[in-house]
Amino acid sequence: DAGITQSPRHKVTETGTPVTLRCHQTENHRYMYWYRQDPGHGLRLIHYSYGVKDTDKGEVSDGYSVSRSKTEDFLLTLESATSSQTSVYFCAIKWTSGANEQFFGPGTRLTVL
Amino acid sequence: LAKTTQPISMDSYEGQEVNITCSHNNIATNDYITWYQQFPSQGPRFIIQGYKTKVTNEVASLFIPADRKSSTLSLPRVSLSDTAVYYCLVGDNNNAGNMLTFGGGTRLMVKP
């Protein structure tokens, strides 16, 4: 699975609390991505990173922030979780900039009550 | 990013060949066509990618006509374990951001 892990795998939290999801890779890849998946919407890109401290917004970035202080870790933070952020979150990495092949982590199921 | 259209669902039986067609009328010159497979409770998995004509690997074949406005993923002799959602994506291989846009996908159900 290309050495991608996500933690936690499941989390239940309350509205208004901060939440941080972690994506860890062991392959030293430059590009990392955070997606969310909801019924009827496929996967939607939240944020992505193209290097340490280099990040950019995706399609649905409102309410989310990211950080990448090390190549191997890409953190997704919900500053104040809302029920609309209940979703399954996937992290992905990409080998190089020259291919559309991404490898996805196992996902984190987040429930905001 | 070019938008894609594919059937919402398809049914098949074990041992049959399954062809899933995807339309991408606004595909750009630099865009590649990529297909992913996703099983329940798992992340998507890359299947195959192509630019034109035909590409084949150990899992599937991808047929792309000359105008590239559509593509067809072909799964030979499907089994129950091929039941999954299949996504067709179109994107620029040289896009550093590589913002893949996943649509709703095609839910394939393989029956015994």
Tab-separated table of C-alpha atoms in Angstrom:
chain	number	residue	atom	x	y	z
A	1	ASP	CA	0.000	0.000	0.000
A	2	ALA	CA	2.863	2.351	-0.791
A	3	GLY	CA	3.564	2.915	2.912
A	4	ILE	CA	0.667	5.236	3.736
A	5	THR	CA	-0.995	5.220	7.115
A	6	GLN	CA	-3.722	7.420	8.524
A	7	SER	CA	-4.562	8.087	12.127
A	8	PRO	CA	-6.930	7.846	13.757
A	9	ARG	CA	-8.946	5.405	11.637
A	10	HIS	CA	-12.167	6.317	13.389
A	11	LYS	CA	-13.107	9.350	15.432
A	12	VAL	CA	-16.280	10.713	16.953
A	13	THR	CA	-16.216	14.276	18.151
A	14	GLU	CA	-18.558	17.093	19.026
A	15	THR	CA	-19.403	20.217	17.098
A	16	GLY	CA	-17.009	23.044	17.789
A	17	THR	CA	-14.029	20.950	18.835
A	18	PRO	CA	-10.744	20.976	16.939
A	19	VAL	CA	-9.719	17.787	15.178
A	20	THR	CA	-6.438	16.834	13.552
A	21	LEU	CA	-6.015	13.922	11.198
A	22	ARG	CA	-2.592	12.612	10.351
A	23	CYS	CA	-1.271	11.102	7.172
A	24	HIS	CA	2.123	9.429	7.311
A	25	GLN	CA	4.140	8.058	4.410
A	26	THR	CA	7.371	6.122	4.423
A	27	GLU	CA	8.215	6.545	0.733
A	28	ASN	CA	9.570	10.110	0.733
A	29	HIS	CA	7.113	11.292	-1.907
A	30	ARG	CA	6.829	14.961	-2.634
A	31	TYR	CA	3.109	15.232	-3.355
A	32	MET	CA	0.458	14.503	-0.754
A	33	TYR	CA	-3.307	15.065	-0.832
A	34	TRP	CA	-6.329	15.140	1.432
A	35	TYR	CA	-9.746	14.150	0.062
A	36	ARG	CA	-13.139	13.714	1.604
A	37	GLN	CA	-15.711	11.251	0.383
A	38	ASP	CA	-19.426	11.626	0.911
A	39	PRO	CA	-22.307	9.619	-0.531
A	40	GLY	CA	-23.198	10.886	-3.991
A	41	HIS	CA	-20.142	13.119	-4.301
A	42	GLY	CA	-17.279	10.784	-5.076
A	43	LEU	CA	-13.998	12.112	-3.700
A	44	ARG	CA	-13.325	15.826	-3.421
A	45	LEU	CA	-9.919	17.369	-2.931
A	46	ILE	CA	-9.522	19.457	0.235
A	47	HIS	CA	-5.853	20.483	0.215
A	48	TYR	CA	-2.662	19.228	-1.267
A	49	SER	CA	1.052	19.652	-0.691
A	50	TYR	CA	3.912	19.730	-3.153
A	51	GLY	CA	6.698	19.835	-0.589
A	52	VAL	CA	7.600	20.690	2.969
A	53	LYS	CA	5.733	23.848	3.968
A	54	ASP	CA	4.249	24.094	0.445
A	55	THR	CA	0.503	23.593	0.371
A	56	ASP	CA	-2.444	24.760	-1.683
A	57	LYS	CA	-6.216	24.655	-1.586
A	58	GLY	CA	-8.372	22.153	-3.359
A	59	GLU	CA	-12.028	22.120	-4.290
A	60	VAL	CA	-13.518	22.098	-0.770
A	61	SER	CA	-10.964	23.774	1.492
A	62	ASP	CA	-13.258	25.972	3.616
A	63	GLY	CA	-13.137	24.971	7.268
A	64	TYR	CA	-9.896	23.020	6.859
A	65	SER	CA	-6.231	23.810	7.247
A	66	VAL	CA	-3.160	21.704	6.601
A	67	SER	CA	0.449	21.615	7.584
A	68	ARG	CA	3.486	19.783	6.348
A	69	SER	CA	6.577	20.343	8.463
A	70	LYS	CA	8.195	17.063	7.405
A	71	THR	CA	8.131	15.178	4.123
A	72	GLU	CA	6.520	12.154	5.716
A	73	ASP	CA	3.652	13.843	7.542
A	74	PHE	CA	0.668	15.788	6.195
A	75	LEU	CA	-1.780	16.989	8.818
A	76	LEU	CA	-5.378	18.006	8.216
A	77	THR	CA	-7.010	20.180	10.877
A	78	LEU	CA	-10.616	21.053	11.387
A	79	GLU	CA	-10.348	24.145	13.567
A	80	SER	CA	-13.933	23.904	14.778
A	81	ALA	CA	-15.649	20.778	13.566
A	82	THR	CA	-19.179	20.976	12.175
A	83	SER	CA	-21.672	18.232	11.385
A	84	SER	CA	-21.201	18.918	7.657
A	85	GLN	CA	-17.629	17.697	8.051
A	86	THR	CA	-18.788	14.229	8.964
A	87	SER	CA	-17.181	12.203	6.222
A	88	VAL	CA	-14.536	9.690	5.289
A	89	TYR	CA	-11.166	11.332	4.769
A	90	PHE	CA	-8.534	9.853	2.503
A	91	CYS	CA	-4.925	10.796	2.204
A	92	ALA	CA	-3.020	10.097	-1.002
A	93	ILE	CA	0.512	10.358	-2.339
A	94	LYS	CA	1.825	10.567	-5.849
A	95	TRP	CA	5.080	9.239	-7.190
A	96	THR	CA	6.136	12.130	-9.387
A	97	SER	CA	4.596	15.121	-11.050
A	98	GLY	CA	4.376	13.258	-14.339
A	99	ALA	CA	1.573	10.802	-13.679
A	100	ASN	CA	-2.031	10.742	-12.532
A	101	GLU	CA	-1.379	7.698	-10.398
A	102	GLN	CA	-2.076	8.343	-6.755
A	103	PHE	CA	-1.884	5.858	-3.882
A	104	PHE	CA	-4.505	6.208	-1.230
A	105	GLY	CA	-4.407	5.514	2.464
A	106	PRO	CA	-7.003	3.400	4.294
A	107	GLY	CA	-9.155	6.379	5.267
A	108	THR	CA	-10.395	7.984	8.476
A	109	ARG	CA	-14.065	7.901	9.306
A	110	LEU	CA	-14.949	11.090	11.171
A	111	THR	CA	-18.297	11.675	12.817
A	112	VAL	CA	-19.154	15.113	14.179
A	113	LEU	CA	-22.130	15.093	16.517
B	1	LEU	CA	-10.242	19.979	-15.600
B	2	ALA	CA	-12.338	18.082	-18.121
B	3	LYS	CA	-15.633	16.755	-16.801
B	4	THR	CA	-16.432	13.084	-17.217
B	5	THR	CA	-19.723	11.248	-17.553
B	6	GLN	CA	-20.126	7.563	-16.877
B	7	PRO	CA	-23.066	5.253	-16.081
B	8	ILE	CA	-24.144	5.251	-12.463
B	9	SER	CA	-24.337	1.481	-12.235
B	10	MET	CA	-23.879	-1.736	-14.174
B	11	ASP	CA	-24.652	-5.378	-13.498
B	12	SER	CA	-22.781	-8.361	-14.842
B	13	TYR	CA	-22.249	-12.049	-14.186
B	14	GLU	CA	-19.139	-13.943	-13.323
B	15	GLY	CA	-17.011	-14.833	-16.315
B	16	GLN	CA	-18.352	-12.090	-18.543
B	17	GLU	CA	-16.412	-9.234	-20.036
B	18	VAL	CA	-17.466	-5.850	-18.724
B	19	ASN	CA	-17.025	-2.625	-20.630
B	20	ILE	CA	-17.528	0.702	-18.868
B	21	THR	CA	-17.592	3.742	-21.106
B	22	CYS	CA	-16.715	7.238	-20.003
B	23	SER	CA	-17.423	10.434	-21.931
B	24	HIS	CA	-15.026	13.376	-21.726
B	25	ASN	CA	-15.991	15.709	-24.546
B	26	ASN	CA	-13.857	18.589	-23.321
B	27	ILE	CA	-10.626	16.661	-22.937
B	28	ALA	CA	-7.566	18.823	-23.489
B	29	THR	CA	-4.509	18.008	-25.543
B	30	ASN	CA	-2.324	17.342	-22.500
B	31	ASP	CA	-4.905	15.326	-20.584
B	32	TYR	CA	-4.495	11.653	-19.783
B	33	ILE	CA	-7.348	9.283	-18.989
B	34	THR	CA	-7.064	7.377	-15.747
B	35	TRP	CA	-9.280	4.769	-14.124
B	36	TYR	CA	-9.511	3.897	-10.449
B	37	GLN	CA	-11.293	1.115	-8.590
B	38	GLN	CA	-12.704	1.446	-5.101
B	39	PHE	CA	-13.952	-1.274	-2.801
B	40	PRO	CA	-16.176	-0.459	0.191
B	41	SER	CA	-14.289	1.005	3.143
B	42	GLN	CA	-11.077	1.336	1.136
B	43	GLY	CA	-9.343	4.114	-0.737
B	44	PRO	CA	-9.390	4.157	-4.547
B	45	ARG	CA	-6.820	2.038	-6.332
B	46	PHE	CA	-5.199	2.965	-9.636
B	47	ILE	CA	-6.109	0.533	-12.436
B	48	ILE	CA	-4.908	1.903	-15.733
B	49	GLN	CA	-4.013	5.069	-17.580
B	50	GLY	CA	-3.718	5.990	-21.242
B	51	TYR	CA	-3.477	8.819	-23.731
B	52	LYS	CA	-4.652	7.284	-26.995
B	53	THR	CA	-5.409	3.964	-28.748
B	54	LYS	CA	-5.187	0.951	-26.470
B	55	VAL	CA	-3.439	0.200	-23.210
B	56	THR	CA	-3.432	-3.187	-21.530
B	57	ASN	CA	-2.104	-4.404	-18.229
B	58	GLU	CA	-2.636	-7.455	-16.047
B	59	VAL	CA	-5.930	-6.118	-14.729
B	60	ALA	CA	-7.723	-4.346	-17.577
B	61	SER	CA	-7.616	-2.808	-21.018
B	62	LEU	CA	-8.329	0.791	-21.898
B	63	PHE	CA	-9.611	1.707	-25.337
B	64	ILE	CA	-9.413	5.313	-26.484
B	65	PRO	CA	-10.729	6.365	-29.913
B	66	ALA	CA	-8.884	8.790	-32.119
B	67	ASP	CA	-10.942	11.814	-31.039
B	68	ARG	CA	-10.321	10.954	-27.342
B	69	LYS	CA	-13.762	12.203	-26.371
B	70	SER	CA	-14.561	8.912	-24.712
B	71	SER	CA	-12.807	5.881	-23.334
B	72	THR	CA	-13.790	2.350	-22.430
B	73	LEU	CA	-12.462	0.326	-19.539
B	74	SER	CA	-12.634	-3.372	-20.297
B	75	LEU	CA	-12.508	-5.961	-17.533
B	76	PRO	CA	-12.074	-9.486	-18.909
B	77	ARG	CA	-13.898	-12.393	-17.263
B	78	VAL	CA	-15.056	-10.588	-14.127
B	79	SER	CA	-15.415	-12.329	-10.806
B	80	LEU	CA	-17.396	-11.491	-7.690
B	81	SER	CA	-14.355	-9.689	-6.322
B	82	ASP	CA	-14.558	-7.147	-9.133
B	83	THR	CA	-17.703	-5.710	-7.561
B	84	ALA	CA	-16.647	-2.143	-6.860
B	85	VAL	CA	-17.018	1.467	-7.933
B	86	TYR	CA	-14.981	2.470	-10.972
B	87	TYR	CA	-13.967	6.064	-11.542
B	88	CYS	CA	-12.909	7.646	-14.793
B	89	LEU	CA	-10.705	10.726	-14.473
B	90	VAL	CA	-9.160	13.092	-16.961
B	91	GLY	CA	-6.245	15.294	-16.075
B	92	ASP	CA	-3.000	16.830	-17.148
B	93	ASN	CA	-0.045	14.620	-16.312
B	94	ASN	CA	2.160	17.677	-16.085
B	95	ASN	CA	-0.043	19.518	-13.626
B	96	ALA	CA	2.088	19.813	-10.531
B	97	GLY	CA	-0.976	20.113	-8.387
B	98	ASN	CA	-2.440	17.070	-10.076
B	99	MET	CA	-5.902	17.872	-8.841
B	100	LEU	CA	-7.732	14.708	-9.740
B	101	THR	CA	-11.467	15.219	-9.979
B	102	PHE	CA	-13.471	12.164	-9.060
B	103	GLY	CA	-17.056	12.064	-10.271
B	104	GLY	CA	-19.693	9.730	-8.953
B	105	GLY	CA	-18.190	6.664	-10.610
B	106	THR	CA	-19.846	3.520	-11.935
B	107	ARG	CA	-20.997	0.967	-9.403
B	108	LEU	CA	-20.364	-2.475	-10.881
B	109	MET	CA	-22.208	-5.404	-9.366
B	110	VAL	CA	-21.000	-8.847	-10.416
B	111	LYS	CA	-23.483	-11.608	-9.751
B	112	PRO	CA	-22.869	-15.350	-9.503
